[in-house]
PDB file of C-alpha atoms in Angstrom:
ATOM      1  CA  MET A1317     -50.931  -4.793 -31.609  1.00 60.00           C
ATOM      2  CA  THR A1318     -48.935  -2.701 -29.186  1.00 69.00           C
ATOM      3  CA  TYR A1319     -45.568  -1.354 -30.370  1.00 78.00           C
ATOM      4  CA  PRO A1320     -43.090   0.951 -28.500  1.00 82.00           C
ATOM      5  CA  ASP A1321     -44.343   4.401 -27.989  1.00 80.00           C
ATOM      6  CA  ILE A1322     -41.791   6.082 -30.393  1.00 87.00           C
ATOM      7  CA  ARG A1323     -41.992   7.416 -33.964  1.00 89.00           C
ATOM      8  CA  PRO A1324     -41.354   4.577 -36.590  1.00 90.00           C
ATOM      9  CA  PHE A1325     -37.677   4.296 -37.821  1.00 94.00           C
ATOM     10  CA  GLN A1326     -37.607   5.293 -41.524  1.00 91.00           C
ATOM     11  CA  SER A1327     -35.343   2.346 -42.689  1.00 88.00           C
ATOM     12  CA  HIS A1328     -36.387   2.806 -46.435  1.00 86.00           C
ATOM     13  CA  TYR A1329     -34.649   6.132 -46.704  1.00 88.00           C
ATOM     14  CA  LEU A1330     -31.267   4.764 -45.805  1.00 91.00           C
ATOM     15  CA  LYS A1331     -28.711   4.190 -48.594  1.00 92.00           C
ATOM     16  CA  ALA A1332     -26.105   1.497 -48.299  1.00 91.00           C
ATOM     17  CA  PRO A1333     -22.769   2.472 -46.796  1.00 90.00           C
ATOM     18  CA  ARG A1334     -20.024   3.176 -49.237  1.00 87.00           C
ATOM     19  CA  ASN A1335     -18.470  -0.001 -50.735  1.00 87.00           C
ATOM     20  CA  PHE A1336     -21.072  -2.011 -48.941  1.00 90.00           C
ATOM     21  CA  GLN A1337     -20.739  -5.940 -49.295  1.00 86.00           C
ATOM     22  CA  PRO A1338     -23.073  -8.281 -47.717  1.00 84.00           C
ATOM     23  CA  ILE A1339     -21.544 -10.790 -45.256  1.00 82.00           C
ATOM     24  CA  GLU A1340     -20.760 -14.266 -46.960  1.00 76.00           C
ATOM     25  CA  LYS A1341     -23.620 -16.605 -46.491  1.00 67.00           C
ATOM     26  CA  GLN A1342     -21.544 -19.304 -45.169  1.00 62.00           C
ATOM     27  CA  VAL A1343     -20.082 -17.044 -42.427  1.00 67.00           C
ATOM     28  CA  MET A1344     -23.487 -16.182 -41.227  1.00 68.00           C
ATOM     29  CA  GLU A1345     -24.793 -19.677 -41.300  1.00 69.00           C
ATOM     30  CA  ASN A1346     -21.975 -21.676 -39.654  1.00 68.00           C
ATOM     31  CA  HIS A1347     -22.153 -20.021 -36.311  1.00 76.00           C
ATOM     32  CA  PRO A1348     -24.556 -18.009 -34.147  1.00 91.00           C
ATOM     33  CA  VAL A1349     -24.024 -14.383 -34.969  1.00 95.00           C
ATOM     34  CA  CYS A1350     -23.295 -11.600 -32.506  1.00 97.00           C
ATOM     35  CA  LEU A1351     -22.870  -7.866 -33.200  1.00 98.00           C
ATOM     36  CA  GLU A1352     -20.691  -5.177 -31.580  1.00 98.00           C
ATOM     37  CA  ILE A1353     -21.548  -1.532 -32.602  1.00 98.00           C
ATOM     38  CA  GLY A1354     -18.724   1.079 -32.012  1.00 97.00           C
ATOM     39  CA  ALA A1355     -15.986  -1.559 -31.500  1.00 97.00           C
ATOM     40  CA  GLY A1356     -13.158   1.024 -31.509  1.00 97.00           C
ATOM     41  CA  LYS A1357      -9.758  -0.639 -31.771  1.00 97.00           C
ATOM     42  CA  GLY A1358     -11.308  -4.062 -31.262  1.00 97.00           C
ATOM     43  CA  LYS A1359     -10.138  -4.988 -27.916  1.00 97.00           C
ATOM     44  CA  HIS A1360     -13.394  -6.398 -26.748  1.00 98.00           C
ATOM     45  CA  ALA A1361     -13.989  -7.827 -30.143  1.00 98.00           C
ATOM     46  CA  CYS A1362     -10.826  -9.805 -30.210  1.00 98.00           C
ATOM     47  CA  LEU A1363     -11.247 -10.969 -26.662  1.00 97.00           C
ATOM     48  CA  PHE A1364     -14.797 -12.087 -27.305  1.00 98.00           C
ATOM     49  CA  ALA A1365     -14.022 -13.970 -30.559  1.00 97.00           C
ATOM     50  CA  SER A1366     -11.059 -15.644 -28.909  1.00 97.00           C
ATOM     51  CA  ASN A1367     -13.146 -16.796 -25.910  1.00 97.00           C
ATOM     52  CA  HIS A1368     -16.096 -17.864 -28.045  1.00 96.00           C
ATOM     53  CA  PRO A1369     -14.885 -19.776 -31.049  1.00 94.00           C
ATOM     54  CA  LYS A1370     -18.275 -21.178 -31.759  1.00 94.00           C
ATOM     55  CA  LEU A1371     -19.862 -17.617 -32.200  1.00 95.00           C
ATOM     56  CA  GLN A1372     -19.400 -15.327 -35.161  1.00 95.00           C
ATOM     57  CA  LEU A1373     -18.922 -11.692 -34.151  1.00 96.00           C
ATOM     58  CA  ILE A1374     -19.363  -8.795 -36.462  1.00 97.00           C
ATOM     59  CA  ALA A1375     -17.684  -5.738 -35.148  1.00 98.00           C
ATOM     60  CA  ILE A1376     -18.434  -2.312 -36.624  1.00 98.00           C
ATOM     61  CA  GLU A1377     -16.424   0.800 -36.359  1.00 97.00           C
ATOM     62  CA  ARG A1378     -17.038   4.044 -38.093  1.00 96.00           C
ATOM     63  CA  THR A1379     -13.709   5.854 -37.383  1.00 96.00           C
ATOM     64  CA  ALA A1380     -11.073   4.921 -39.902  1.00 96.00           C
ATOM     65  CA  GLU A1381      -8.019   4.984 -37.663  1.00 97.00           C
ATOM     66  CA  LYS A1382      -9.813   2.872 -35.000  1.00 97.00           C
ATOM     67  CA  PHE A1383     -11.028   0.421 -37.586  1.00 97.00           C
ATOM     68  CA  GLN A1384      -7.651  -0.052 -39.054  1.00 97.00           C
ATOM     69  CA  ALA A1385      -6.275  -0.931 -35.543  1.00 97.00           C
ATOM     70  CA  MET A1386      -9.022  -3.451 -35.015  1.00 97.00           C
ATOM     71  CA  GLN A1387      -8.454  -4.940 -38.400  1.00 96.00           C
ATOM     72  CA  LYS A1388      -4.832  -5.302 -37.668  1.00 96.00           C
ATOM     73  CA  SER A1389      -5.445  -6.931 -34.342  1.00 96.00           C
ATOM     74  CA  GLN A1390      -7.909  -9.317 -35.865  1.00 96.00           C
ATOM     75  CA  ARG A1391      -5.278 -10.359 -38.590  1.00 95.00           C
ATOM     76  CA  GLU A1392      -2.566 -10.764 -35.944  1.00 95.00           C
ATOM     77  CA  ALA A1393      -4.765 -12.935 -33.898  1.00 95.00           C
ATOM     78  CA  GLY A1394      -5.992 -15.016 -36.749  1.00 95.00           C
ATOM     79  CA  LEU A1395      -9.562 -14.930 -35.613  1.00 95.00           C
ATOM     80  CA  ASP A1396     -11.719 -16.437 -38.346  1.00 92.00           C
ATOM     81  CA  ASN A1397     -14.878 -15.915 -36.405  1.00 94.00           C
ATOM     82  CA  LEU A1398     -14.446 -12.108 -36.199  1.00 96.00           C
ATOM     83  CA  THR A1399     -15.613 -10.030 -39.187  1.00 95.00           C
ATOM     84  CA  THR A1400     -14.624  -6.400 -38.984  1.00 96.00           C
ATOM     85  CA  ILE A1401     -16.692  -3.717 -40.715  1.00 96.00           C
ATOM     86  CA  HIS A1402     -15.826  -0.115 -41.490  1.00 96.00           C
ATOM     87  CA  ALA A1403     -19.190   1.722 -41.723  1.00 95.00           C
ATOM     88  CA  ASP A1404     -21.790   3.659 -40.050  1.00 96.00           C
ATOM     89  CA  ALA A1405     -23.710   0.988 -38.100  1.00 96.00           C
ATOM     90  CA  ILE A1406     -27.293   2.210 -38.688  1.00 96.00           C
ATOM     91  CA  PRO A1407     -27.332   1.829 -42.460  1.00 96.00           C
ATOM     92  CA  TRP A1408     -25.186  -1.177 -42.375  1.00 96.00           C
ATOM     93  CA  VAL A1409     -27.613  -3.126 -40.106  1.00 96.00           C
ATOM     94  CA  VAL A1410     -30.542  -2.182 -42.314  1.00 96.00           C
ATOM     95  CA  HIS A1411     -28.849  -3.393 -45.550  1.00 95.00           C
ATOM     96  CA  ALA A1412     -26.961  -6.414 -44.050  1.00 94.00           C
ATOM     97  CA  LEU A1413     -28.945  -8.183 -41.162  1.00 94.00           C
ATOM     98  CA  TYR A1414     -31.967 -10.504 -41.298  1.00 93.00           C
ATOM     99  CA  PRO A1415     -34.741 -10.523 -38.638  1.00 95.00           C
ATOM    100  CA  ALA A1416     -34.005 -12.381 -35.474  1.00 95.00           C
ATOM    101  CA  GLN A1417     -30.398 -13.192 -36.641  1.00 94.00           C
ATOM    102  CA  LEU A1418     -28.471 -11.991 -33.677  1.00 96.00           C
ATOM    103  CA  GLN A1419     -27.795 -13.765 -30.407  1.00 97.00           C
ATOM    104  CA  GLN A1420     -26.045 -10.862 -28.732  1.00 98.00           C
ATOM    105  CA  ILE A1421     -25.424  -7.209 -29.196  1.00 98.00           C
ATOM    106  CA  PHE A1422     -22.735  -5.111 -27.593  1.00 98.00           C
ATOM    107  CA  LEU A1423     -22.961  -1.366 -27.158  1.00 98.00           C
ATOM    108  CA  LEU A1424     -20.001  -0.682 -24.978  1.00 98.00           C
ATOM    109  CA  TYR A1425     -19.320   2.831 -23.759  1.00 98.00           C
ATOM    110  CA  PRO A1426     -21.061   4.516 -26.666  1.00 96.00           C
ATOM    111  CA  ASN A1427     -20.773   8.290 -27.114  1.00 94.00           C
ATOM    112  CA  PRO A1428     -23.156   9.748 -24.457  1.00 93.00           C
ATOM    113  CA  GLU A1429     -24.174  12.457 -26.909  1.00 93.00           C
ATOM    114  CA  PRO A1430     -24.295  15.234 -24.208  1.00 92.00           C
ATOM    115  CA  HIS A1431     -25.532  17.861 -26.541  1.00 92.00           C
ATOM    116  CA  ASN A1432     -28.063  15.717 -28.430  1.00 93.00           C
ATOM    117  CA  SER A1433     -29.885  13.268 -26.229  1.00 93.00           C
ATOM    118  CA  THR A1434     -32.030  12.005 -29.024  1.00 93.00           C
ATOM    119  CA  GLN A1435     -28.959  10.311 -30.529  1.00 94.00           C
ATOM    120  CA  ARG A1436     -28.591   8.034 -27.449  1.00 96.00           C
ATOM    121  CA  TRP A1437     -29.313   4.409 -28.380  1.00 97.00           C
ATOM    122  CA  LEU A1438     -32.457   3.871 -26.444  1.00 97.00           C
ATOM    123  CA  ASN A1439     -33.897   7.216 -27.361  1.00 96.00           C
ATOM    124  CA  MET A1440     -33.606   6.466 -31.132  1.00 96.00           C
ATOM    125  CA  PRO A1441     -36.336   5.057 -33.306  1.00 96.00           C
ATOM    126  CA  PHE A1442     -33.662   2.835 -34.802  1.00 97.00           C
ATOM    127  CA  PHE A1443     -33.450   0.869 -31.553  1.00 98.00           C
ATOM    128  CA  GLU A1444     -36.777  -0.802 -32.533  1.00 97.00           C
ATOM    129  CA  TYR A1445     -35.220  -2.001 -35.739  1.00 97.00           C
ATOM    130  CA  LEU A1446     -32.271  -3.255 -33.868  1.00 98.00           C
ATOM    131  CA  LEU A1447     -34.539  -5.219 -31.523  1.00 98.00           C
ATOM    132  CA  SER A1448     -36.069  -6.825 -34.620  1.00 97.00           C
ATOM    133  CA  ARG A1449     -32.713  -8.214 -35.604  1.00 97.00           C
ATOM    134  CA  LEU A1450     -32.320  -9.964 -32.159  1.00 97.00           C
ATOM    135  CA  GLN A1451     -33.666 -13.437 -31.634  1.00 96.00           C
ATOM    136  CA  VAL A1452     -35.927 -14.367 -28.804  1.00 97.00           C
ATOM    137  CA  GLY A1453     -33.889 -14.736 -25.724  1.00 98.00           C
ATOM    138  CA  GLY A1454     -31.061 -12.725 -27.213  1.00 98.00           C
ATOM    139  CA  THR A1455     -29.351 -10.080 -25.244  1.00 98.00           C
ATOM    140  CA  ILE A1456     -28.096  -6.432 -25.582  1.00 98.00           C
ATOM    141  CA  THR A1457     -25.409  -5.398 -23.295  1.00 98.00           C
ATOM    142  CA  LEU A1458     -25.212  -1.611 -22.775  1.00 98.00           C
ATOM    143  CA  ALA A1459     -22.148  -0.371 -20.724  1.00 98.00           C
ATOM    144  CA  SER A1460     -21.334   3.196 -19.618  1.00 98.00           C
ATOM    145  CA  ASN A1461     -19.363   5.124 -16.939  1.00 98.00           C
ATOM    146  CA  ILE A1462     -21.987   7.863 -16.936  1.00 97.00           C
ATOM    147  CA  ALA A1463     -24.659   7.307 -14.227  1.00 97.00           C
ATOM    148  CA  GLU A1464     -27.187   9.638 -15.924  1.00 96.00           C
ATOM    149  CA  TYR A1465     -26.865   7.692 -19.239  1.00 97.00           C
ATOM    150  CA  ILE A1466     -27.595   4.355 -17.483  1.00 98.00           C
ATOM    151  CA  ALA A1467     -30.537   5.943 -15.413  1.00 97.00           C
ATOM    152  CA  GLU A1468     -32.053   7.316 -18.571  1.00 97.00           C
ATOM    153  CA  ALA A1469     -31.685   3.978 -20.383  1.00 98.00           C
ATOM    154  CA  VAL A1470     -33.380   2.308 -17.368  1.00 98.00           C
ATOM    155  CA  GLU A1471     -36.299   4.702 -17.605  1.00 97.00           C
ATOM    156  CA  GLN A1472     -36.609   4.002 -21.406  1.00 97.00           C
ATOM    157  CA  LEU A1473     -36.541   0.300 -20.894  1.00 97.00           C
ATOM    158  CA  ASN A1474     -39.325   0.576 -18.396  1.00 96.00           C
ATOM    159  CA  GLN A1475     -41.481   3.140 -20.018  1.00 95.00           C
ATOM    160  CA  VAL A1476     -40.980   2.821 -23.793  1.00 95.00           C
ATOM    161  CA  TRP A1477     -39.404  -0.458 -24.661  1.00 96.00           C
ATOM    162  CA  LYS A1478     -40.975  -2.381 -21.905  1.00 96.00           C
ATOM    163  CA  LEU A1479     -38.119  -4.998 -21.880  1.00 97.00           C
ATOM    164  CA  PRO A1480     -36.701  -7.065 -18.984  1.00 98.00           C
ATOM    165  CA  PHE A1481     -33.146  -6.251 -18.031  1.00 98.00           C
ATOM    166  CA  GLU A1482     -30.640  -6.578 -15.357  1.00 98.00           C
ATOM    167  CA  LEU A1483     -28.462  -3.697 -14.185  1.00 98.00           C
ATOM    168  CA  GLN A1484     -25.021  -4.657 -12.967  1.00 98.00           C
ATOM    169  CA  LYS A1485     -21.861  -3.019 -11.461  1.00 98.00           C
ATOM    170  CA  THR A1486     -18.845  -3.701 -13.848  1.00 97.00           C
ATOM    171  CA  PRO A1487     -16.326  -5.627 -11.881  1.00 95.00           C
ATOM    172  CA  GLN A1488     -13.145  -3.689 -10.927  1.00 94.00           C
ATOM    173  CA  ASP A1489     -10.904  -5.953 -12.839  1.00 95.00           C
ATOM    174  CA  SER A1490     -12.861  -5.919 -16.097  1.00 96.00           C
ATOM    175  CA  ALA A1491     -10.807  -4.946 -19.086  1.00 95.00           C
ATOM    176  CA  ARG A1492     -13.091  -5.216 -22.156  1.00 96.00           C
ATOM    177  CA  THR A1493     -12.203  -1.902 -23.780  1.00 96.00           C
ATOM    178  CA  HIS A1494      -9.541   0.734 -23.467  1.00 94.00           C
ATOM    179  CA  PHE A1495     -12.151   3.160 -22.122  1.00 95.00           C
ATOM    180  CA  GLU A1496     -13.318   0.608 -19.550  1.00 97.00           C
ATOM    181  CA  ILE A1497      -9.772   0.142 -18.273  1.00 96.00           C
ATOM    182  CA  LYS A1498      -9.259   3.911 -18.017  1.00 96.00           C
ATOM    183  CA  TYR A1499     -12.409   4.593 -16.210  1.00 97.00           C
ATOM    184  CA  LEU A1500     -12.046   1.787 -13.648  1.00 97.00           C
ATOM    185  CA  GLN A1501      -8.364   2.894 -13.049  1.00 96.00           C
ATOM    186  CA  ARG A1502      -9.757   6.434 -12.215  1.00 96.00           C
ATOM    187  CA  GLY A1503     -12.044   4.835  -9.693  1.00 96.00           C
ATOM    188  CA  GLU A1504     -15.260   5.718 -11.663  1.00 96.00           C
ATOM    189  CA  LEU A1505     -18.372   3.526 -11.392  1.00 97.00           C
ATOM    190  CA  CYS A1506     -18.944   1.654 -14.543  1.00 98.00           C
ATOM    191  CA  GLN A1507     -22.260  -0.195 -15.024  1.00 98.00           C
ATOM    192  CA  GLN A1508     -23.874  -2.320 -17.615  1.00 98.00           C
ATOM    193  CA  ILE A1509     -27.464  -3.260 -18.501  1.00 98.00           C
ATOM    194  CA  ILE A1510     -28.092  -6.689 -19.906  1.00 98.00           C
ATOM    195  CA  ILE A1511     -31.407  -6.488 -21.912  1.00 98.00           C
ATOM    196  CA  THR A1512     -33.259  -9.622 -22.867  1.00 98.00           C
ATOM    197  CA  LYS A1513     -35.743  -9.950 -25.615  1.00 98.00           C
ATOM    198  CA  PRO A1514     -38.634 -12.051 -24.324  1.00 97.00           C
ATOM    199  CA  GLN A1515     -40.968 -14.503 -26.112  1.00 97.00           C
ATOM    200  CA  GLY A1516     -43.791 -12.825 -27.944  1.00 95.00           C
ATOM    201  CA  TYR A1517     -42.042  -9.300 -28.138  1.00 95.00           C
ATOM    202  CA  GLN A1518     -42.957  -7.685 -31.412  1.00 95.00           C
ATOM    203  CA  THR A1519     -41.681  -4.704 -33.403  1.00 95.00           C
ATOM    204  CA  ARG A1520     -42.851  -2.981 -36.565  1.00 95.00           C
ATOM    205  CA  PHE A1521     -39.805  -4.477 -38.467  1.00 95.00           C
ATOM    206  CA  ASP A1522     -40.133  -8.220 -37.705  1.00 96.00           C
ATOM    207  CA  ASP A1523     -40.877  -9.086 -41.360  1.00 94.00           C
ATOM    208  CA  ILE A1524     -38.467  -6.616 -43.029  1.00 93.00           C
ATOM    209  CA  GLN A1525     -35.760  -8.288 -44.896  1.00 93.00           C
ATOM    210  CA  PRO A1526     -32.250  -6.700 -45.346  1.00 92.00           C
ATOM    211  CA  ARG A1527     -31.761  -4.452 -48.297  1.00 81.00           C
ATOM    212  CA  LEU A1528     -28.501  -6.128 -49.331  1.00 80.00           C
ATOM    213  CA  GLY A1529     -26.994  -2.920 -50.753  1.00 71.00           C
ATOM    214  CA  GLN A1530     -29.934  -1.608 -52.727  1.00 70.00           C
ATOM    215  CA  ALA A1531     -29.636   2.091 -53.488  1.00 51.00           C
ATOM    216  CA  HIS A1532     -25.814   2.283 -52.892  1.00 47.00           C
ATOM    217  CA  GLU A1533     -24.542   5.610 -51.553  1.00 43.00           C
ATOM    218  CA  ALA A1534     -22.733   7.399 -54.330  1.00 36.00           C
TER     219      ALA A1534
END
């Protein structure tokens, strides 16, 4: 068995986020499930949920102020297929999501971590765990306005993760997030990588079930 050449993610050490509550079973079962990590004020989340009523989107944001803004937008739009979560995404994913549960994952304009490259998504062991939650044929969309970030991600996909992907230039009229609007108005090059999980792709976490709040954080 050949796994990605990266140290294993230590999922068993992660405590559940504060006030963790599993997603209601009927919510997860009624629609295909998608995930957005770092959803900010929820512009993309609300737009996606509105345009895809048959999909269930879980949108996670760690910053309280941004989460509250997203929650307000979700309520005002009356989007029953959007679930907003205030938590750190990594422990939440470990405690809440099942193997091969997600149809799509969105990582739109993540923090480029200029002083700590090991915290970039495709450099983290957690990325292998995240892949285990993605179904065969599912996609991950990673968007950034930083050319070096995109170039590094492409290198990691080729050398470490060995996943098929498509590199795309973001259209000038795209307006998925507040950051994207700002960057495009400045004339910056915004790009996205669409990563696909192929048939037969295996991780070390394919049989690991969610912990569902075990060992809650005090």
